[in-house]
Amino acid sequence: MKKVITYGTFDLLHYGHINLLKRASELGEYLVVALSTDDFNRLKHKQAHFSYEERKLILEAIRYVDEVIPENTWEQKIEDVRENNIDIFVMGDDWKGKFDYLSDYCEVVYLSRTEGISTTKIKKI
Ligand code: C2G
């Protein structure tokens, strides 16, 4: 069973997130989402509207998502890949190149972002 992992805050969930999760899920048979905790969001200088528990509830309801785990630090990815027997790491291409170090442990795939939508834009509207 090919396992995929991706990371993010996924606040104010929108179709850009869904496009990413759908394509990520199509790369394997099982998709793990490492969801940024409220504390980690502070490290990312992000203020999510919904709490971790609320964002987790929403993500777990998505047909493409098989499991949600917490993302607490920048450094946990190698451990996550090993502990979860991950085959493919996926991120939107706004992160292109940033996680290439993971290619020693799994395949690294950057998928194109969906243009014209973002959580920031929704907040502004
Ligand atoms: N995304 C996308 N298209 C958009 C908006 C977001 O494809 N219009 C993707 C991002 O590229 C990312 C995922 O959706 O792969 C989640 O986006 P965010 O919640 O903004 O994630 P981010 O804060 O970038 O977290 O350790 C990695 C970080 O946790 C990444």
Short mmCIF file of C-alpha atoms and ligand atoms in Angstrom, two decimals, residues 6-11 14 16-17 20 23 34 36 40 44 46 71 74 77 90-95 99 111-115 117-118, ligand 1:
data_model
loop_
_atom_site.label_atom_id
_atom_site.label_comp_id
_atom_site.label_asym_id
_atom_site.label_seq_id
_atom_site.Cartn_x
_atom_site.Cartn_y
_atom_site.Cartn_z
CA THR A 6 1.21 16.25 3.19
CA TYR A 7 1.41 19.12 5.68
CA GLY A 8 -0.49 22.31 6.27
CA THR A 9 -2.77 24.55 8.31
CA PHE A 10 -5.85 24.06 6.09
CA ASP A 11 -7.72 26.96 7.70
CA HIS A 14 -11.38 25.94 0.24
CA GLY A 16 -7.48 25.01 -3.50
CA HIS A 17 -6.92 22.75 -0.50
CA LEU A 20 -4.24 19.53 -3.48
CA ARG A 23 -4.23 14.98 -6.33
CA ALA A 34 0.00 16.39 9.18
CA SER A 36 -0.39 22.33 11.94
CA PHE A 40 2.94 25.50 15.42
CA LYS A 44 4.60 29.95 11.25
CA LYS A 46 -0.20 32.22 11.09
CA GLU A 71 2.30 18.94 13.00
CA TRP A 74 9.47 21.96 11.35
CA LYS A 77 9.02 15.31 8.83
CA VAL A 90 3.60 16.05 -1.28
CA MET A 91 3.37 19.85 -0.96
CA GLY A 92 2.06 22.68 -3.09
CA ASP A 93 4.75 24.20 -5.31
CA ASP A 94 4.88 27.39 -3.23
CA TRP A 95 7.21 25.15 -1.20
CA PHE A 99 11.78 19.85 1.43
CA LEU A 111 2.00 19.95 -6.99
CA SER A 112 0.87 23.18 -8.62
CA ARG A 113 -1.13 25.50 -6.39
CA THR A 114 -4.68 26.48 -7.36
CA GLU A 115 -4.56 30.09 -8.52
CA ILE A 117 -7.91 31.35 -3.97
CA SER A 118 -6.30 31.50 -0.54
N1 C2G B 1 -2.62 25.16 -1.51
C1 C2G B 1 -2.89 25.05 -2.87
N2 C2G B 1 -3.58 26.02 -3.49
C2 C2G B 1 -4.03 27.11 -2.81
C3 C2G B 1 -3.77 27.23 -1.43
C4 C2G B 1 -3.07 26.23 -0.79
O1 C2G B 1 -2.49 24.06 -3.51
N3 C2G B 1 -4.71 28.06 -3.49
C5 C2G B 1 -1.85 24.09 -0.85
C6 C2G B 1 -0.53 24.59 -0.28
O2 C2G B 1 0.46 24.65 -1.30
C7 C2G B 1 -0.23 23.52 0.77
C8 C2G B 1 -1.64 23.09 1.23
O3 C2G B 1 -2.57 23.57 0.25
O4 C2G B 1 0.43 22.40 0.15
C9 C2G B 1 -2.01 23.64 2.58
O5 C2G B 1 -1.90 25.06 2.52
P1 C2G B 1 -1.63 25.86 3.89
O6 C2G B 1 -2.64 25.44 4.90
O7 C2G B 1 -1.44 27.30 3.57
O8 C2G B 1 -0.23 25.21 4.30
P2 C2G B 1 1.09 25.95 4.84
O9 C2G B 1 0.75 26.95 5.88
O10 C2G B 1 1.85 26.35 3.65
O11 C2G B 1 1.78 24.74 5.64
O12 C2G B 1 5.41 22.14 7.17
C10 C2G B 1 4.72 22.67 6.05
C11 C2G B 1 3.71 23.71 6.47
O13 C2G B 1 2.89 23.24 7.51
C12 C2G B 1 2.89 24.06 5.24
#
